[in-house]
Tab-separated table of C-alpha atoms in Angstrom:
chain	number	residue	atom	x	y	z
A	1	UNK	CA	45.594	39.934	95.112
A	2	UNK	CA	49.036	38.223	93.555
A	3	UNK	CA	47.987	35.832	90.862
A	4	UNK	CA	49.575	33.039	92.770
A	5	UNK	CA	47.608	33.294	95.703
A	6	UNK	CA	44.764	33.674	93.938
A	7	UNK	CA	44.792	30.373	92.356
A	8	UNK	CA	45.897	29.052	95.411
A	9	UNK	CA	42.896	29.922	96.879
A	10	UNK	CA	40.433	28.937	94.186
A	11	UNK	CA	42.331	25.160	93.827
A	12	UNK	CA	42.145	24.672	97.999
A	13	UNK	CA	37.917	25.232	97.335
A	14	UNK	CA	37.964	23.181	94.693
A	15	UNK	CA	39.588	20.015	96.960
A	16	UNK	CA	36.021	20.123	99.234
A	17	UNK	CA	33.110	19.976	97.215
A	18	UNK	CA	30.153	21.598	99.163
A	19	UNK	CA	27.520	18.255	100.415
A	20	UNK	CA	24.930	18.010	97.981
A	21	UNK	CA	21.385	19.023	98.441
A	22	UNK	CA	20.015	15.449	96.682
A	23	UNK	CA	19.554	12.438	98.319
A	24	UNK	CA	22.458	9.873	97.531
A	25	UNK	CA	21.502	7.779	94.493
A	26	UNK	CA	23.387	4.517	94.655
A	27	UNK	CA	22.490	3.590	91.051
A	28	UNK	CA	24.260	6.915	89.757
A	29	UNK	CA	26.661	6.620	91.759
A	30	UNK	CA	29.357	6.226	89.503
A	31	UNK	CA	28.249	8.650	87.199
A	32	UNK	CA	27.898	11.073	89.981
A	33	UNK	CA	31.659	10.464	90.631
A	34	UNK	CA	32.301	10.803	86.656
A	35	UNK	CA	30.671	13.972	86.477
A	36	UNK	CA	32.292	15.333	89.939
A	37	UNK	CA	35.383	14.827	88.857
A	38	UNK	CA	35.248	15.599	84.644
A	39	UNK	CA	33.381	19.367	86.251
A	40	UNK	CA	35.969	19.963	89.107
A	41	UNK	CA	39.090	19.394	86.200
A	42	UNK	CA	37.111	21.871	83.485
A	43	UNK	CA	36.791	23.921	86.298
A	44	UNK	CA	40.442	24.229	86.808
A	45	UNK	CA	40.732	24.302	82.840
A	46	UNK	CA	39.033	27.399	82.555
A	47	UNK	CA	40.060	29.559	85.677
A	48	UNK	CA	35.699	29.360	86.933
A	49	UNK	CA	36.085	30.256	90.627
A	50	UNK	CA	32.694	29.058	91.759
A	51	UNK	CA	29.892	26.312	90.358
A	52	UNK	CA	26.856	24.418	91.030
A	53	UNK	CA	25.530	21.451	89.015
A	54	UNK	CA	22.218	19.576	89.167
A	55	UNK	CA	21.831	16.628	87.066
A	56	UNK	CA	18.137	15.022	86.798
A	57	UNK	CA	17.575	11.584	85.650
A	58	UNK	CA	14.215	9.672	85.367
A	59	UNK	CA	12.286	12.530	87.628
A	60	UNK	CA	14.306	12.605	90.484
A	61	UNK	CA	17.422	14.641	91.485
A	62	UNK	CA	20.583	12.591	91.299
A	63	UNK	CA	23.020	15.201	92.058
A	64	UNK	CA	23.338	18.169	93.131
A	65	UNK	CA	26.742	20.424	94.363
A	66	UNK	CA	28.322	23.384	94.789
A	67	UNK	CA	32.341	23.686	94.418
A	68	UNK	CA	34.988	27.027	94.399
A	69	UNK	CA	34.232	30.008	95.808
A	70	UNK	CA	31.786	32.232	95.524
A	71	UNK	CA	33.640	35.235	96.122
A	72	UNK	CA	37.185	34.789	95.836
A	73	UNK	CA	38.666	37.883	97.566
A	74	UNK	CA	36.986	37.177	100.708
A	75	UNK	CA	37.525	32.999	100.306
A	76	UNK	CA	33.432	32.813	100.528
A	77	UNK	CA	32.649	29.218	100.039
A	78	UNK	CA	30.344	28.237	97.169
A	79	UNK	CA	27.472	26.103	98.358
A	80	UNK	CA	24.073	24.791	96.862
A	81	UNK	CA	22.450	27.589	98.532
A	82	UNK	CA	24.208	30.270	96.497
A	83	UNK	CA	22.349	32.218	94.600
A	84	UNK	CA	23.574	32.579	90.372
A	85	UNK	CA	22.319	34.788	87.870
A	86	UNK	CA	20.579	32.968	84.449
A	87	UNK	CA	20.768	35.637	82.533
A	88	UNK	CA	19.074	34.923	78.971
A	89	UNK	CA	18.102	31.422	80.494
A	90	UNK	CA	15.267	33.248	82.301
A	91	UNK	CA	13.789	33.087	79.234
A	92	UNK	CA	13.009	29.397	79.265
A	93	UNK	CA	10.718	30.825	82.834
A	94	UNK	CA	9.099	32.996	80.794
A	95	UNK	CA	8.197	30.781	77.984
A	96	UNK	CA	6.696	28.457	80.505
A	97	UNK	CA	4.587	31.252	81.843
A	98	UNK	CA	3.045	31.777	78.104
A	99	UNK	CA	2.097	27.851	77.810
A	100	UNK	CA	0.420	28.549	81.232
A	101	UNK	CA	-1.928	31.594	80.067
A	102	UNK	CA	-2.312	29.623	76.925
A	103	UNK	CA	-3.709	26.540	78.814
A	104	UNK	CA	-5.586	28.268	81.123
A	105	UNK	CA	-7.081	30.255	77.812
A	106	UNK	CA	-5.873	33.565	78.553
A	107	UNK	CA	-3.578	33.847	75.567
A	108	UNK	CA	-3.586	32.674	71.863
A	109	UNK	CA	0.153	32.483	71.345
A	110	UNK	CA	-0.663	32.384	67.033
A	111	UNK	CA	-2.663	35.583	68.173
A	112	UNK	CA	-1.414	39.151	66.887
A	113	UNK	CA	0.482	40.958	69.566
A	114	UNK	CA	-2.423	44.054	69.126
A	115	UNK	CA	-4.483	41.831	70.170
A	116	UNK	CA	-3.065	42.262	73.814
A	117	UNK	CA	-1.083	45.168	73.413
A	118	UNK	CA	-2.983	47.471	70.972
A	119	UNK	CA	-0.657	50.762	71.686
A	120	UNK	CA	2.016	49.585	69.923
A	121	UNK	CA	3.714	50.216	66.567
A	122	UNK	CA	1.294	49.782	63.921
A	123	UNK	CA	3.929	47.369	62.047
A	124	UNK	CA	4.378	45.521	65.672
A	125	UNK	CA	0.728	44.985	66.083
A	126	UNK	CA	0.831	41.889	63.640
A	127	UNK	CA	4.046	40.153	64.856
A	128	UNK	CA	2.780	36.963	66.463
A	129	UNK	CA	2.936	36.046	70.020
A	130	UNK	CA	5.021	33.355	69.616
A	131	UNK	CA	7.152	35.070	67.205
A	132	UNK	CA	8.827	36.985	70.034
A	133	UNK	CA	9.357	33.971	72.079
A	134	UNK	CA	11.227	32.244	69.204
A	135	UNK	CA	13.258	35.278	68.040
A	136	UNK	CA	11.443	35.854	65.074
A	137	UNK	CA	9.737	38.644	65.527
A	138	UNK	CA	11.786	41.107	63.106
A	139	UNK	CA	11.168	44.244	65.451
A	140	UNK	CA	14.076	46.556	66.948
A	141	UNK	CA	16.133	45.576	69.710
A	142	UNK	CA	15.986	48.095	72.863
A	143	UNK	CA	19.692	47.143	73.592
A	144	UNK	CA	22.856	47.833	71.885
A	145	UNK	CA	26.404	46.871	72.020
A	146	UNK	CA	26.204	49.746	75.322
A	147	UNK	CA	22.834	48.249	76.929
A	148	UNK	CA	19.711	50.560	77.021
A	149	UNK	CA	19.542	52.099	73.461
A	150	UNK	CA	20.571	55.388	74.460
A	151	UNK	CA	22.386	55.208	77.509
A	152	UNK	CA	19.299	56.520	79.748
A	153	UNK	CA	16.631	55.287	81.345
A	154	UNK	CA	13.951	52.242	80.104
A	155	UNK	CA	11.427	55.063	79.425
A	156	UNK	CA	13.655	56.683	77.063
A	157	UNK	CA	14.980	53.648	75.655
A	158	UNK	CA	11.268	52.463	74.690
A	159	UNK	CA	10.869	55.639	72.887
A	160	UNK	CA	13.625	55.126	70.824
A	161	UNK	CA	13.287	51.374	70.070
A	162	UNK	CA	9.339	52.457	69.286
A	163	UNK	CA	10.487	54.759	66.474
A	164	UNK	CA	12.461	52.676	64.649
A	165	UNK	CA	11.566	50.665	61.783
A	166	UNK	CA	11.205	46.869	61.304
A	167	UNK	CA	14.163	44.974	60.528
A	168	UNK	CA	12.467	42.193	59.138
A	169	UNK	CA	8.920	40.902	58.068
A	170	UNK	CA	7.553	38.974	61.234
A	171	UNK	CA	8.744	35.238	60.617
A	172	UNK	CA	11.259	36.072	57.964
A	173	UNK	CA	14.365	35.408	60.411
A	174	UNK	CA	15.855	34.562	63.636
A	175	UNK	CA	17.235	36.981	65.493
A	176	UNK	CA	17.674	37.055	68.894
A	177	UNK	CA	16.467	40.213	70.436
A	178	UNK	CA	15.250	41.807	73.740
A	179	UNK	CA	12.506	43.975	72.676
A	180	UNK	CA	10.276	40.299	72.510
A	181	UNK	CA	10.781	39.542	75.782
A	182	UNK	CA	9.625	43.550	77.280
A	183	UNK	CA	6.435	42.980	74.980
A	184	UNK	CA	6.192	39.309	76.885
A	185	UNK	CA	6.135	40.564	80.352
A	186	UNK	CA	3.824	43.168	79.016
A	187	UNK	CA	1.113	40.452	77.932
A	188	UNK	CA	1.748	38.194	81.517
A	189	UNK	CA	1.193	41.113	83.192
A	190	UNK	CA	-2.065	42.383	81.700
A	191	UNK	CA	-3.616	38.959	80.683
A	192	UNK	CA	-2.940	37.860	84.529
A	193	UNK	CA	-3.889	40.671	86.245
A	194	UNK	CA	-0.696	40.727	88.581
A	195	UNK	CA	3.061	41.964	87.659
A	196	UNK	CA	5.227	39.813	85.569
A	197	UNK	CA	7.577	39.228	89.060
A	198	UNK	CA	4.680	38.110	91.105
A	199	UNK	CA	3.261	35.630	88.522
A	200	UNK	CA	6.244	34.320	88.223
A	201	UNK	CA	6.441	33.655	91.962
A	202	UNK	CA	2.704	32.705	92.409
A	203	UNK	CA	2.688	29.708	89.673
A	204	UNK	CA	5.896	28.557	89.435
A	205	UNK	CA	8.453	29.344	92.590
A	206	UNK	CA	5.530	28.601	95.004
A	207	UNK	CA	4.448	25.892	93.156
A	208	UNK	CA	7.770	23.739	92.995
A	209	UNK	CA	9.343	25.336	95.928
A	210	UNK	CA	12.443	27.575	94.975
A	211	UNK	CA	12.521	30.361	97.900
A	212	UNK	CA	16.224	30.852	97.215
A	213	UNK	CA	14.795	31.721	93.685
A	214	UNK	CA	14.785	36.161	93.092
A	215	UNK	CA	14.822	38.837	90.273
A	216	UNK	CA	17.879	41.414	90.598
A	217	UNK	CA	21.336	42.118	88.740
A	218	UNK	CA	25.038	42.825	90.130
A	219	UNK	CA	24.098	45.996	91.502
A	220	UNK	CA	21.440	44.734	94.213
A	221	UNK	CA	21.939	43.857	97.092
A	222	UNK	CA	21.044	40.314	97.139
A	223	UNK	CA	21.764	37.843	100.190
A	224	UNK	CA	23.988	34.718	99.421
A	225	UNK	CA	25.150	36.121	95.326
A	226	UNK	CA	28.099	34.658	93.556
A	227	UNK	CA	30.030	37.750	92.932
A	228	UNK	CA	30.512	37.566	88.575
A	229	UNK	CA	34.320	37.224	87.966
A	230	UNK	CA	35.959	37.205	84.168
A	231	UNK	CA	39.278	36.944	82.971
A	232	UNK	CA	38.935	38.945	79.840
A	233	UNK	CA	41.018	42.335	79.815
A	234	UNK	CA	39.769	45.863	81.314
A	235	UNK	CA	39.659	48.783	79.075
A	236	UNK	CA	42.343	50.189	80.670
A	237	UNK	CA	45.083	47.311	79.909
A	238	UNK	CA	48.076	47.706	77.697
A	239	UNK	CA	48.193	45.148	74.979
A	240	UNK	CA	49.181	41.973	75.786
A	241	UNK	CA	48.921	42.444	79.527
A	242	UNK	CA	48.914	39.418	82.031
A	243	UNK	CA	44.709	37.983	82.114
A	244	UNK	CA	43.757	38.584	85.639
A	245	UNK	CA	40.277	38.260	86.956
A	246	UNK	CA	38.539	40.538	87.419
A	247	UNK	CA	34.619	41.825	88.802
A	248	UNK	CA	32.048	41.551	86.114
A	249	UNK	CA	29.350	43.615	86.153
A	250	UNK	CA	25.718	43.854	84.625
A	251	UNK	CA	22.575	45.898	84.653
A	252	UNK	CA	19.356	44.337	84.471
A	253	UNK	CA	16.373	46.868	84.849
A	254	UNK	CA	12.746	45.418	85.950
A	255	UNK	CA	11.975	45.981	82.237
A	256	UNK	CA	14.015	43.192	81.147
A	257	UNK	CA	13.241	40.711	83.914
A	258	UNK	CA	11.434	38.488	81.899
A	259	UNK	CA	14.331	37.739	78.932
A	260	UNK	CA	17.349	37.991	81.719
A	261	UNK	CA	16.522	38.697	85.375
A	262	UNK	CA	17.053	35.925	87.641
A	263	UNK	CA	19.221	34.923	90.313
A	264	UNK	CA	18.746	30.705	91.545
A	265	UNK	CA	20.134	27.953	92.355
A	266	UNK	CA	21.062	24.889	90.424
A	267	UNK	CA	19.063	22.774	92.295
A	268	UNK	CA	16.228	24.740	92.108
A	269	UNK	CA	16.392	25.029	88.746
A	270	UNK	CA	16.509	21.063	88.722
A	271	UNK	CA	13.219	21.412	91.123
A	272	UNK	CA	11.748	23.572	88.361
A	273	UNK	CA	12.641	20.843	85.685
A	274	UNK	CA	11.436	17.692	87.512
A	275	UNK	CA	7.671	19.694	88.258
A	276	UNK	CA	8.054	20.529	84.547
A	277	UNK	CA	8.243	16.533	83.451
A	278	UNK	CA	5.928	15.806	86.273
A	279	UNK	CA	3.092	18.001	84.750
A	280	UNK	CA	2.637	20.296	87.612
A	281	UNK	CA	3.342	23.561	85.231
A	282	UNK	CA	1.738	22.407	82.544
A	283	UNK	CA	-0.073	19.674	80.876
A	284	UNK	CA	2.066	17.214	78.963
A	285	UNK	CA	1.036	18.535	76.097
A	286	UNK	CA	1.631	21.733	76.329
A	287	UNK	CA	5.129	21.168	77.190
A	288	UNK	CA	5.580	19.164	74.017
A	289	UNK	CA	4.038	22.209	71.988
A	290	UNK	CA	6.412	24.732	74.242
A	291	UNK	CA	9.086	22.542	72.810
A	292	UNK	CA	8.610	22.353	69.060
A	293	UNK	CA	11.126	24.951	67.078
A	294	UNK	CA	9.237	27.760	65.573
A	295	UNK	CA	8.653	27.597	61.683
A	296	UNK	CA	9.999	30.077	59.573
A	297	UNK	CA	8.268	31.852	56.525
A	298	UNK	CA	10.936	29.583	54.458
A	299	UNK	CA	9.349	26.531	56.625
A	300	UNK	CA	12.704	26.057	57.951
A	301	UNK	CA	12.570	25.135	61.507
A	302	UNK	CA	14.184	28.313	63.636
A	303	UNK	CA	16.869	28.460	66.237
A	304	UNK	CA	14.431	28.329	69.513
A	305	UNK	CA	10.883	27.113	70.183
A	306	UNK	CA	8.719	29.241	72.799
A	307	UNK	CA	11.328	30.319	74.996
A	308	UNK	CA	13.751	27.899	75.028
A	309	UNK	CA	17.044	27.722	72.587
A	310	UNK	CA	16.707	24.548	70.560
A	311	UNK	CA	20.134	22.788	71.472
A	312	UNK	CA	20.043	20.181	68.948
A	313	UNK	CA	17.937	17.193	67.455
A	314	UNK	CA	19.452	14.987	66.593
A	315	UNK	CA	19.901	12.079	67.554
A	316	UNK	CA	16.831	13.382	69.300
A	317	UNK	CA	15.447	16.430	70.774
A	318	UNK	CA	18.017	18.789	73.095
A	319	UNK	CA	16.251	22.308	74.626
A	320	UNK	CA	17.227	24.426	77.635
A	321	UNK	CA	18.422	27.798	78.309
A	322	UNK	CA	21.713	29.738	78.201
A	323	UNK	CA	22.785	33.021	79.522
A	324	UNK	CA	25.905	35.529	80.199
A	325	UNK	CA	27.983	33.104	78.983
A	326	UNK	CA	28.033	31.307	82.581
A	327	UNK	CA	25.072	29.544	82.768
A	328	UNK	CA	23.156	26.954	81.257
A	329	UNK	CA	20.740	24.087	81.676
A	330	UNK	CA	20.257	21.433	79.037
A	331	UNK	CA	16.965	18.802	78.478
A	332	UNK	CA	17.174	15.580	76.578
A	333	UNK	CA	13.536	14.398	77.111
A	334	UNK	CA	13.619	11.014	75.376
A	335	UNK	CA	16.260	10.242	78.003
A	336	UNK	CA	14.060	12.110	80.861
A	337	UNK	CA	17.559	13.730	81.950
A	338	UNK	CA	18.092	17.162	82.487
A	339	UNK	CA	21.517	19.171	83.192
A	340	UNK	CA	22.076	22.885	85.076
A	341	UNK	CA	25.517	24.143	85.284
A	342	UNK	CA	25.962	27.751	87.175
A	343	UNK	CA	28.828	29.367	87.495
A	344	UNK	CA	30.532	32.927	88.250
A	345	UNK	CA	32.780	33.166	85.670
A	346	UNK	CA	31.785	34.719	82.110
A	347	UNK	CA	33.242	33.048	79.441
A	348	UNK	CA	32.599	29.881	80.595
A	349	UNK	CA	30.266	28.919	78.678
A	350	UNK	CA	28.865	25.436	80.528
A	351	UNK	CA	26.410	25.133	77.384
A	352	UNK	CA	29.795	23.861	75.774
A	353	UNK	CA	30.449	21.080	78.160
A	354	UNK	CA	26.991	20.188	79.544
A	355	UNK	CA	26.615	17.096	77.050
A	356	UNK	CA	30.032	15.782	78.247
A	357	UNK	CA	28.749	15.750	81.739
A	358	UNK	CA	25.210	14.379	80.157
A	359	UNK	CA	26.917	11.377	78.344
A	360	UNK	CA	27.704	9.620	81.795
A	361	UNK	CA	23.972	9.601	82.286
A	362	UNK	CA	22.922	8.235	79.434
A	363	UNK	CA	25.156	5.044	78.634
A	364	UNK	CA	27.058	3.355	80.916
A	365	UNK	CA	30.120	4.197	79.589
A	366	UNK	CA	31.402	7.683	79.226
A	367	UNK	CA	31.637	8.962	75.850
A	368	UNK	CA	35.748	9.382	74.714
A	369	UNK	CA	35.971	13.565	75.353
A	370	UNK	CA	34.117	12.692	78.533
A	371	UNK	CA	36.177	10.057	79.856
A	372	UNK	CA	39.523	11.761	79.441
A	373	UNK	CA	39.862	13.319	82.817
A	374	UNK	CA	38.618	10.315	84.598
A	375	UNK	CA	41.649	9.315	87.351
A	376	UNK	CA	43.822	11.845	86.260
A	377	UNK	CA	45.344	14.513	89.073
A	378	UNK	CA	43.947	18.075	89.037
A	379	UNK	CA	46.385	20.418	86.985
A	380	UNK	CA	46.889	23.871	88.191
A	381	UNK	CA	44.900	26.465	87.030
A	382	UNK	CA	46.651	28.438	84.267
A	383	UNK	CA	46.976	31.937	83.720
A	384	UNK	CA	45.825	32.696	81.747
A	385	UNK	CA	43.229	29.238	81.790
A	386	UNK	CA	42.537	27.338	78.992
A	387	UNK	CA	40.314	28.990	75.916
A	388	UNK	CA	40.137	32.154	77.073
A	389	UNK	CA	41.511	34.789	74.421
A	390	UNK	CA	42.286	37.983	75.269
A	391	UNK	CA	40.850	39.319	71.806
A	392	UNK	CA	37.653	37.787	72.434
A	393	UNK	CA	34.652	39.570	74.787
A	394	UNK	CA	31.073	38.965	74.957
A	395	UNK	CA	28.669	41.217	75.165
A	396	UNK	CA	28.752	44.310	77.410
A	397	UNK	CA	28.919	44.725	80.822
A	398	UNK	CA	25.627	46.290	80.949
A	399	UNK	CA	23.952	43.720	78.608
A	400	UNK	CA	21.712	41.466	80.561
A	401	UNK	CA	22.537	38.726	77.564
């Protein structure tokens, strides 16, 4: 497909924004419009074919929308239906799913991992629970820059990542790291009695309703999927070639559903975030202790609390998840609001922009970076768009990060 047409294509989706799944809320009305039109021009910006966004204020869904395409060759509409991958912000899913076998008293999260998984490593055995939901865990990862250490299968993978040493005392640093989130769905699975996938679905997607909600990667074949899209160069290009966009593809194995394996919607992720606030996943409490960043050995406060990256605190507390560089979801609970951005596109990186699209939620003006867009015609998407380098790439196609 000739470059022109293509953006030709992806501006004409752009004009009709798909309706939203929300109720109209006259009092955010105008930052509804704000935010429609400040995500439709950063779409254009950065060359993202397809998007959702879900903004929740004050418990209740306030907007919620779909625009571009979905699959540009075949002009497939992007609508609030569509299902998106989260990547690494399945994470935040799973973290919840701890705090729930800790409440119910199935797990001690400042409990050794041997405790649940005594077959391990005897230098994993005393990495703490909550250790590997914050990244701190110091153990091996069971990726590398190729995916699956090894190139194989997850069985052969886990026998490499069990053999090699620790890279760090448990506690000692943050690094983020897939192995935790294996030895996660590990514990859910034995400490609940049921598969990591089906506890998943039992407490939490039949609880808040989110049947569009799924585990799977690229390859599956999955009803109603953004196709992935980037506009970073193939291996094959000559230097300095033309960007062009171009399929995106990534391998997520049942192994690694619990740090990056599922595929939603924005506004059932919103669902998940309003039952979340509303204490129907957990108890107020243990949301707030979900929350808190996870101490280091220094007492430094780490990068992520149980699950969730820690976005920021100040001027007060910012948490949510992020993952393949094309989706995100940001909460600011002392302002009860909550942002989800999917898209198709990696590289886009909506954790970048979220808290531009926040801002007209939380004052009634928009902040200056926020406001700039306001009024002004849609430019043409560029080619290639905005910020995207042809130097730069994130991590491998068959990296579920």
């Amino acid at each position: 497909m000739r470059a022109r047409s293509l953006r030709a294509i992806v501006l004409a989706a752009l004009v009709l924004p798909l309706a939203c799944l929300a109720a109209p809320s006259t009092a955010w009305a105008p930052a509804n419009a704000q935010a429609r039109q400040f995500v439709q021009r950063t779409m254009q910006d950065k060359g993202i074919p397809g998007l959702q966004i879900a903004v929740v204020k004050d418990g209740a869904m306030v907007l919620s929308e779909a625009y571009g395409l979905a699959n540009v060759e075949n002009a497939v509409q992007a609508t609030p239906a569509t299902r998106f991958p989260l990547n690494s912000a399945t994470k935040a899913f799973t973290g919840v799913a701890m705090a729930q076998l800790a409440q119910a008293g199935r797990v001690d999260l400042q409990a050794p991992v041997s405790r649940y998984l005594p077959d391990l490593p005897a230098a994993w055995g005393k990495v703490r629970v909550r250790q590997l939901l914050a990244h701190t865990s110091g153990l091996p990862d069971i990726l590398d820059a190729q995916g699956l250490l090894g190139g194989g299968s997850e069985q052969a993978a886990w026998a490499q990542v069990t053999a090699l040493p620790m890279e760090a005392e448990p506690g000692a640093r943050y690094r983020y790291n897939q192995t935790n989130y294996v030895l996660l769905a590990r514990i859910i699975t034995r400490q609940a009695g049921v598969p990591y996938a089906q506890y998943m679905a039992r407490h939490q997607f039949d609880v808040v309703g989110m049947p569009r909600t799924t585990f799977g990667d690229s390859y599956d074949l999955t009803a109603d999927a953004a196709t992935i899209y980037s506009w970073f160069p193939r291996r094959t290009d000559a230097p300095g070639a033309p960007a062009r966009l171009s399929h995106w593809f990534y391998d997520v194995s049942p192994e690694l559903w619990a740090g990056a394996g599922l595929l939603t919607t924005a506004d059932e992720v919103g669902r998940w975030l309003i039952a979340l606030s509303k204490g129907q996943l957990l108890k107020p409490a243990g949301v707030h202790r979900m929350w808190q960043p996870e101490r280091l050995a220094s007492g430094a406060d780490g990068a992520w609390a149980a699950g969730w990256p820690v976005m920021g605190t100040q001027p007060s507390l910012q948490v949510g998840g992020i993952g393949g560089a094309r989706a995100a979801f940001v909460v600011y609970p002392e302002q009860d609001l909550a942002v989800v951005v999917l898209t198709n596109l990696v590289g886009a990186n909506p954790q970048e922009f979220i808290a531009q699209v926040a801002a007209f939620y939380q004052s009634p003006s928009a902040t200056p970076a926020a406001r700039e867009g306001d009024g002004a015609p849609a430019a043409p998407m560029a080619s290639p768009p905005t910020g995207v380098s042809r130097a730069a790439r994130p991590s491998p196609a068959g990296s579920p990060r």
